[in-house]
GROMACS .gro file of C-alpha atoms in nm:
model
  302
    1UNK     CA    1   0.000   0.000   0.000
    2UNK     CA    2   0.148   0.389  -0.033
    3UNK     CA    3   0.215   0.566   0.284
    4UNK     CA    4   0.025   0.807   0.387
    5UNK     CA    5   0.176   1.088   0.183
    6UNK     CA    6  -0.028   0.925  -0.086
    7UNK     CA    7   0.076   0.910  -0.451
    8UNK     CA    8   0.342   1.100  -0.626
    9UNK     CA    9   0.226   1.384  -0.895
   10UNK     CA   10   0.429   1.450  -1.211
   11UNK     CA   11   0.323   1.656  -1.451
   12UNK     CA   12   0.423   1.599  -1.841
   13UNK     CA   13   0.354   1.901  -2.042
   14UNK     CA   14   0.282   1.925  -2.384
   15UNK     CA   15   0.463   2.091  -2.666
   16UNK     CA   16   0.434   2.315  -2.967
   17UNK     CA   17   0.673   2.314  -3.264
   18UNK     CA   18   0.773   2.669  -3.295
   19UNK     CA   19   0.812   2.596  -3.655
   20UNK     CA   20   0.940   2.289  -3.794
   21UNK     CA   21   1.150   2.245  -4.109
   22UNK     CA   22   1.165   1.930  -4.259
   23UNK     CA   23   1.486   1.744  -4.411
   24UNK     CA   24   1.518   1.441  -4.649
   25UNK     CA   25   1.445   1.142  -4.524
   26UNK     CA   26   1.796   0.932  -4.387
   27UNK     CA   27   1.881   0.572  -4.468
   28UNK     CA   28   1.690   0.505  -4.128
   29UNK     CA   29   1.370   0.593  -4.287
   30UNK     CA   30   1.390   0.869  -4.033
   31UNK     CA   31   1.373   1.257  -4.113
   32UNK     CA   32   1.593   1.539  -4.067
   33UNK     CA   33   1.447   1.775  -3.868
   34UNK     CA   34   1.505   2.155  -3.756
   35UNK     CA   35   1.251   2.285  -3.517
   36UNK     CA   36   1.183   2.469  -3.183
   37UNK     CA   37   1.003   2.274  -2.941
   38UNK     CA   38   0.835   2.477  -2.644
   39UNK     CA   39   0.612   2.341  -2.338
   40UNK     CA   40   0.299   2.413  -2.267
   41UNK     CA   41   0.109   2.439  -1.898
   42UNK     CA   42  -0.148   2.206  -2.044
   43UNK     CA   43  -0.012   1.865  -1.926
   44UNK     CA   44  -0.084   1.486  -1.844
   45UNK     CA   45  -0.131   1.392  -1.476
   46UNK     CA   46   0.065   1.102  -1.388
   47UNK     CA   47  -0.001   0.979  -1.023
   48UNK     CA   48   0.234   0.730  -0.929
   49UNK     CA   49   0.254   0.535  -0.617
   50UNK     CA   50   0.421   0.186  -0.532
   51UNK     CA   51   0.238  -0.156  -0.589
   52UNK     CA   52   0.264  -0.570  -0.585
   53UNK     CA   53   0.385  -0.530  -0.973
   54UNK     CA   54   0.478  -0.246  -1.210
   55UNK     CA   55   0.191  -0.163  -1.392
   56UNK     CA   56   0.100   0.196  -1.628
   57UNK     CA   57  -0.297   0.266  -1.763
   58UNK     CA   58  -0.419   0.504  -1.883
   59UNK     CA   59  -0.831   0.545  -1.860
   60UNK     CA   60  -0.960   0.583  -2.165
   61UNK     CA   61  -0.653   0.555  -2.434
   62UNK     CA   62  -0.622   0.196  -2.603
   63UNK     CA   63  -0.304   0.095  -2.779
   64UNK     CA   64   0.037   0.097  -2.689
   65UNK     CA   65   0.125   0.268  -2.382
   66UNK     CA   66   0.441   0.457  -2.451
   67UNK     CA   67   0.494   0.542  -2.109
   68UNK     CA   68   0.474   0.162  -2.050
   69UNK     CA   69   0.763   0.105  -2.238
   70UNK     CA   70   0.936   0.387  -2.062
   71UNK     CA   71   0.938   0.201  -1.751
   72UNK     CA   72   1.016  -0.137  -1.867
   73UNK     CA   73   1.328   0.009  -2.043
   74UNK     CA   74   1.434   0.157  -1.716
   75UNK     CA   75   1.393  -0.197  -1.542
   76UNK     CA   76   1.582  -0.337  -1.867
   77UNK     CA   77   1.897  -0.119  -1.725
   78UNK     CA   78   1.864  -0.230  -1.377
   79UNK     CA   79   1.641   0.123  -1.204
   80UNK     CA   80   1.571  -0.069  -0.909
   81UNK     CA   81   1.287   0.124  -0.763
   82UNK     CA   82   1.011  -0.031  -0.577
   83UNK     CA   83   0.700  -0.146  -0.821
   84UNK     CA   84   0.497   0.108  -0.961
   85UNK     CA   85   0.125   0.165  -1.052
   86UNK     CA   86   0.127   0.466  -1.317
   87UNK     CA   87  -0.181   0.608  -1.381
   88UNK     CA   88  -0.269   0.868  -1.663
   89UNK     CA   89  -0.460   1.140  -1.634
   90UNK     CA   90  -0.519   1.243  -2.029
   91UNK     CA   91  -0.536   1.656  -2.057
   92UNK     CA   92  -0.339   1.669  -2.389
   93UNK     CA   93  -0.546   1.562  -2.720
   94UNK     CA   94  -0.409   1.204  -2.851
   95UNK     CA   95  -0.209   1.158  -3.134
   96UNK     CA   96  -0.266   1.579  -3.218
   97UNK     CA   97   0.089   1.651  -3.267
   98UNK     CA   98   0.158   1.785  -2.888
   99UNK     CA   99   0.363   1.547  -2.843
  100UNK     CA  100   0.151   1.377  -2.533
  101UNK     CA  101   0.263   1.046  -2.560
  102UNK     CA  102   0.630   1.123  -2.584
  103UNK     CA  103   0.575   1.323  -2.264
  104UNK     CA  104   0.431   1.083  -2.021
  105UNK     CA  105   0.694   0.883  -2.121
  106UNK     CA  106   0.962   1.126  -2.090
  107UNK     CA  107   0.785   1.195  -1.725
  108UNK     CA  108   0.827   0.828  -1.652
  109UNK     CA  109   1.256   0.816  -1.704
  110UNK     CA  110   1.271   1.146  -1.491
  111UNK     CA  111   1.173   0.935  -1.233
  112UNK     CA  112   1.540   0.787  -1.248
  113UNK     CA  113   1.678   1.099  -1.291
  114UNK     CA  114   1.908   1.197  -0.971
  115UNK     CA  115   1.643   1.493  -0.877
  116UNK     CA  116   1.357   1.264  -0.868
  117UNK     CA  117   1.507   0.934  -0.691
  118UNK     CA  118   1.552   1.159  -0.374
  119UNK     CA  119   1.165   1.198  -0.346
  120UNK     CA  120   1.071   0.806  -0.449
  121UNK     CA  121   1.125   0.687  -0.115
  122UNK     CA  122   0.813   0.856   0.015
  123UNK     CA  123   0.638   0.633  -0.201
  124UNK     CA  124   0.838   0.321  -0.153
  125UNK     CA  125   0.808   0.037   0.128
  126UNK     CA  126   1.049  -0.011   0.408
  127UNK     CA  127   1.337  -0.087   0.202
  128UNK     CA  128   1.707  -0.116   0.266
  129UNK     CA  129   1.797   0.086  -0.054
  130UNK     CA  130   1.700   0.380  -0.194
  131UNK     CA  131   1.650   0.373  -0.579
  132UNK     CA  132   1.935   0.447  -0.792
  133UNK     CA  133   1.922   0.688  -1.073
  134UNK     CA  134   1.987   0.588  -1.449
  135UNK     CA  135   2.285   0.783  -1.621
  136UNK     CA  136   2.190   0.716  -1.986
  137UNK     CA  137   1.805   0.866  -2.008
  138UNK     CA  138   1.928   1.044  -2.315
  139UNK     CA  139   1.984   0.702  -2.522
  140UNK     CA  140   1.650   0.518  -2.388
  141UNK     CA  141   1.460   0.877  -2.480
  142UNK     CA  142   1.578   0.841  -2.850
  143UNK     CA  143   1.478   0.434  -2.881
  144UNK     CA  144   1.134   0.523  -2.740
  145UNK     CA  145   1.078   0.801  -3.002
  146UNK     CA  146   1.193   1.146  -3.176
  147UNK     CA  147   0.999   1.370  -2.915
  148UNK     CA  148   1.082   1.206  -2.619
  149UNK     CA  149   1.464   1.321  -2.593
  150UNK     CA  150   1.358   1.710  -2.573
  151UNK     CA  151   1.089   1.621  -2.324
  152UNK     CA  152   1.325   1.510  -2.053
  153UNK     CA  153   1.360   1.825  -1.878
  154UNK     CA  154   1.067   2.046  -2.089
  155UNK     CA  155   1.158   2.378  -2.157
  156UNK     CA  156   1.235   2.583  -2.482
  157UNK     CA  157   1.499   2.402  -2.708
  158UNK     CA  158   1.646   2.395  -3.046
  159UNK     CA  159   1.580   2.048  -3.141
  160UNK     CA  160   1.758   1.863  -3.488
  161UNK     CA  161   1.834   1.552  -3.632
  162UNK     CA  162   1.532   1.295  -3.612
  163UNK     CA  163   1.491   1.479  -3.240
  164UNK     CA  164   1.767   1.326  -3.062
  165UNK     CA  165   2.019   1.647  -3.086
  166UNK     CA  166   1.873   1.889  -2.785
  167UNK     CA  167   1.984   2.251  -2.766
  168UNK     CA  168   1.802   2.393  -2.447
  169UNK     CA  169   1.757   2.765  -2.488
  170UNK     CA  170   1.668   3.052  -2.233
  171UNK     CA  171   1.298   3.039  -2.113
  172UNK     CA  172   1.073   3.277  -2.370
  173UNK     CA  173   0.842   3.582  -2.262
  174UNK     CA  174   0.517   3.384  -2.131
  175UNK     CA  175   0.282   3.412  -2.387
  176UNK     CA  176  -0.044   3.213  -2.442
  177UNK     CA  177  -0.176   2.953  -2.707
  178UNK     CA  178  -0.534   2.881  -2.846
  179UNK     CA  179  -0.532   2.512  -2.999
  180UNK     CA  180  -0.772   2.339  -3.213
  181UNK     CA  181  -0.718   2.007  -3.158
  182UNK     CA  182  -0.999   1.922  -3.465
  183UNK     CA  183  -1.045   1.616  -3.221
  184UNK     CA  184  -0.673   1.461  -3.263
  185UNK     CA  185  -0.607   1.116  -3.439
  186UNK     CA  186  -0.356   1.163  -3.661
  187UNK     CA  187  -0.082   0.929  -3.760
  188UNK     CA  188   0.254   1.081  -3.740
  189UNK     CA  189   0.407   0.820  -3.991
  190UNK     CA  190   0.128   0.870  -4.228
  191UNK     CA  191   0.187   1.214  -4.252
  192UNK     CA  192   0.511   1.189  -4.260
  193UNK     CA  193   0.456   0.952  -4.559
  194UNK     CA  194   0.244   1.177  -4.740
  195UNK     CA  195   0.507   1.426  -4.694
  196UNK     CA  196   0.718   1.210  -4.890
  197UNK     CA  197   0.473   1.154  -5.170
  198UNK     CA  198   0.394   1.518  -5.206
  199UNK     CA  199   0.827   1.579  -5.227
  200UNK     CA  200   0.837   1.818  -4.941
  201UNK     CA  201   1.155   1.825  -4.751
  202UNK     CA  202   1.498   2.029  -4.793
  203UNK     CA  203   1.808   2.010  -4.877
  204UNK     CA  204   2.070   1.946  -4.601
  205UNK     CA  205   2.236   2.297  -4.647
  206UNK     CA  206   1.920   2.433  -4.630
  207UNK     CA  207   1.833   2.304  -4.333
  208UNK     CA  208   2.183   2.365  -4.173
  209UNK     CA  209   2.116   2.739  -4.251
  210UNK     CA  210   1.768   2.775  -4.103
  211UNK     CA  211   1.932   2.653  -3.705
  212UNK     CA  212   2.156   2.953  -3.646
  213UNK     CA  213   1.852   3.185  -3.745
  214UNK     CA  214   1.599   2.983  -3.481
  215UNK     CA  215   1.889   3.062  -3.209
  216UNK     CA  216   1.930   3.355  -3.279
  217UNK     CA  217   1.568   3.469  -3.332
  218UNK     CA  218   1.476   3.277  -2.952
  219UNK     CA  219   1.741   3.507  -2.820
  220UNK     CA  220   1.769   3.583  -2.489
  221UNK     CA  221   1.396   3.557  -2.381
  222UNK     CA  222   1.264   3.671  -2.690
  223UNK     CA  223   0.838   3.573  -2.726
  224UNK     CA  224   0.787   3.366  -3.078
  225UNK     CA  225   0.585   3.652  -3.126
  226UNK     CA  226   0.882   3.867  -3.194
  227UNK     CA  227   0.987   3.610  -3.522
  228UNK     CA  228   0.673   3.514  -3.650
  229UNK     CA  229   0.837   3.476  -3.982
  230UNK     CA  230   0.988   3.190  -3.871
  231UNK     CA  231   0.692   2.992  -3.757
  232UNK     CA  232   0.669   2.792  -4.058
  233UNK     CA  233   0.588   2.383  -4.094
  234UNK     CA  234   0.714   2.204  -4.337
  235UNK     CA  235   0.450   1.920  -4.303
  236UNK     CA  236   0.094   2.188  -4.311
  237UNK     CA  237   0.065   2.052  -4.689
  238UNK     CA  238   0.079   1.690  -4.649
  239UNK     CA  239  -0.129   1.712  -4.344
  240UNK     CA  240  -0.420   1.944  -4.474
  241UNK     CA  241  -0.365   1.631  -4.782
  242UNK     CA  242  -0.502   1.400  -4.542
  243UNK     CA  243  -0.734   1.631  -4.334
  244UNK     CA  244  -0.874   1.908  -4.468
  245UNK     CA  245  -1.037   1.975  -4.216
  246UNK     CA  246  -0.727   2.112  -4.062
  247UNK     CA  247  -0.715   2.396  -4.332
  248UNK     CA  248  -1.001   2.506  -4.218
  249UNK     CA  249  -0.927   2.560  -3.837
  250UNK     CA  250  -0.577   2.729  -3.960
  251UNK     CA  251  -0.876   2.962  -4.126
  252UNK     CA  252  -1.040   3.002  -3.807
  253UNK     CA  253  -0.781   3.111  -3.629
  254UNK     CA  254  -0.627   3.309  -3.854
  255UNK     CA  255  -0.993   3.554  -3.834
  256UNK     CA  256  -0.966   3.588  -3.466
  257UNK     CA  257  -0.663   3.877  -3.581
  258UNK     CA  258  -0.389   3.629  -3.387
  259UNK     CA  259  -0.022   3.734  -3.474
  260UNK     CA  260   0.051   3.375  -3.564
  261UNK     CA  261  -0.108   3.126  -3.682
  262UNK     CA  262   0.038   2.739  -3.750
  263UNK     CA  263   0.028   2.372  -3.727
  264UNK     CA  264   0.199   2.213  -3.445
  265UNK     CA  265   0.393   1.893  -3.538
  266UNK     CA  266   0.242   1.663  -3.767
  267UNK     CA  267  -0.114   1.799  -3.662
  268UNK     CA  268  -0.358   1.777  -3.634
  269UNK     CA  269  -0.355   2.077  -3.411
  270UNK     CA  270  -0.392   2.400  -3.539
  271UNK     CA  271  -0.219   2.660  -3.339
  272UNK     CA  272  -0.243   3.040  -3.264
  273UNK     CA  273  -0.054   3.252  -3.027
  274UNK     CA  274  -0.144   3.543  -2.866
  275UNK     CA  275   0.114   3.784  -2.590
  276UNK     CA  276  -0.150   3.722  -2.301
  277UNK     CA  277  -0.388   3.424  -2.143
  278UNK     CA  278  -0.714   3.713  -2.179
  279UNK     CA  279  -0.677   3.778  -2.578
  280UNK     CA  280  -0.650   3.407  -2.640
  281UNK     CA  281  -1.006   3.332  -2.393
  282UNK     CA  282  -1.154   3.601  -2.616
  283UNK     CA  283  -1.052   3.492  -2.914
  284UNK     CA  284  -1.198   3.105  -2.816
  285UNK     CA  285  -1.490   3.281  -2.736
  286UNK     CA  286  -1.540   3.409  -3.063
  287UNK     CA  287  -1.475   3.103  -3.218
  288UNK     CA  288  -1.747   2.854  -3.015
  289UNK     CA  289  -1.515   2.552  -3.081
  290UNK     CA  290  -1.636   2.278  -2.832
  291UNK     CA  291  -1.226   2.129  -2.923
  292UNK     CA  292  -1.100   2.491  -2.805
  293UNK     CA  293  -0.815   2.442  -2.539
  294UNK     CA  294  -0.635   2.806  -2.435
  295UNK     CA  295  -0.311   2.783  -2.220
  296UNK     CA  296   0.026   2.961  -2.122
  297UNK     CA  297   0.253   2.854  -2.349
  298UNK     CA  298   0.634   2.890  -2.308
  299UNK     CA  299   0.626   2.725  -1.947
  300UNK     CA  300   0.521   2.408  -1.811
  301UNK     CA  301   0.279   2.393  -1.515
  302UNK     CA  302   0.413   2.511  -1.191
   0.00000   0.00000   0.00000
């Protein structure tokens, strides 16, 4: 049974692509990617306390539990914390290109992170050892998938390659997000694929070109508001292929008078940012989207 502290709460925030520029694909069948990833305070509850056997649901969500293979990788290199029940709390729109399932499994290895194994005994049984951390979270991040290496410790980052290469950045002027999640669903390999079959991607100079300008534009605390030029995605055509509907929330948005407007990820959630939390409830309002989510984005939840 838990103590009496009761379970552990982690939080795993969702993220926006602050554009995302899309290379040729590599031998791996992987893409090159350029991209700015940047949390949001919309997040996944996970509330984890110890158990007879390690076990991770997730009401609601069928299929493979990413999160599930989090922590059986981290038993795979010995973490030898006490047994875990993991359980979900969904906030963040499935398979919408917020990168949900990539962060409750990124919230699963900071468990075995050296910040997070001091606080695990409150959870744990009399034992006679205290849980050890993991040192190579980084590697098991990039087997389970190309978001979950930036969502290890979520904040802004310049993020390349097929999302293994991690450039954290200084934290942006808050600013706030309205997202239409046009009720999630979307394969990430499929429109990746179509992305493919429509030619899209660039050339690896190109690409090389476009990170020093991402870096330079985040500056020191700049808002994405400031380089709204920048906020471009590569994969909007091959996803409004598939979906059109998704054309048609980028519409939406883009006639509440939002400074920028774009597709987060592989969509398909249509994104627009605004400098304060009050312009983007007013701009929902105008919109009467039951799928209307507004949030600070920039920062993950405190």
């Amino acid at each position: 049974m838990p103590d009496s502290a009761g379970p552990m709460l982690v939080h795993a925030p969702a993220k926006l692509n602050l554009g995302l520029y899309l290379g040729r694909a590599r031998p791996d069948g992987l893409h090159e990617l350029c991209s700015l990833f940047e949390p949001l305070a919309l997040a996944d509850l996970l509330r984890i306390e110890e158990a007879e056997r390690d076990e991770v649901v997730c009401p609601g969500v069928e299929g493979e539990n990413l999160a599930a293979r989090a922590l059986a990788a981290l038993r795979e290199r010995g973490w030898d914390a006490p047994p875990l029940r993991i359980e979900i709390e969904k906030r963040t729109p499935v398979a919408a290109g917020l990168g949900g399932g990539s962060a409750d499994a990124a919230a699963v290895l900071r468990l075995a992170t050296p910040e997070c194994v001091r606080t695990l005994p409150r959870i744990a049984r009399q034992s006679a050892n205290a849980p050890g951390a993991v040192a190579d979270l980084p590697a098991i991040a990039a087997e389970l998938g190309a978001d979950v290496p930036s969502q290890l410790r979520p904040a802004l980052a310049l993020v390349r390659g097929a999302g293994e290469r991690v450039e954290p950045l200084p934290a942006p002027t808050e600013h706030a997000a309205l997202l239409l999640p046009s009720g999630g669903g979307l394969s990430t390999k499929a429109v990746f694929d179509e992305a493919d079959r429509l030619g899209l991607g660039r050339d690896p100079a190109e690409l090389e070109e476009i990170a020093p300008r991402l870096r330079a534009a985040a500056g020191a605390g700049a808002s994405p508001l400031t380089y709204v030029d920048l906020l471009v995605n590569d994969l909007e055509p091959a996803a409004v292929s598939l979906r059109p509907d998704i054309g048609d929330a980028l519409e939406a948005l883009r006639g509440t008078g939002a400074p920028a407007v774009f597709l987060s990820g592989s969509g398909p959630t249509a994104v627009a940012l605004f400098a304060t939390l009050p312009e983007a409830e007013r701009a929902a309002a105008s919109l009467d989207r039951p799928d209307a989510i507004v949030c600070l984005a920039g920062t993950a939840p405190r």
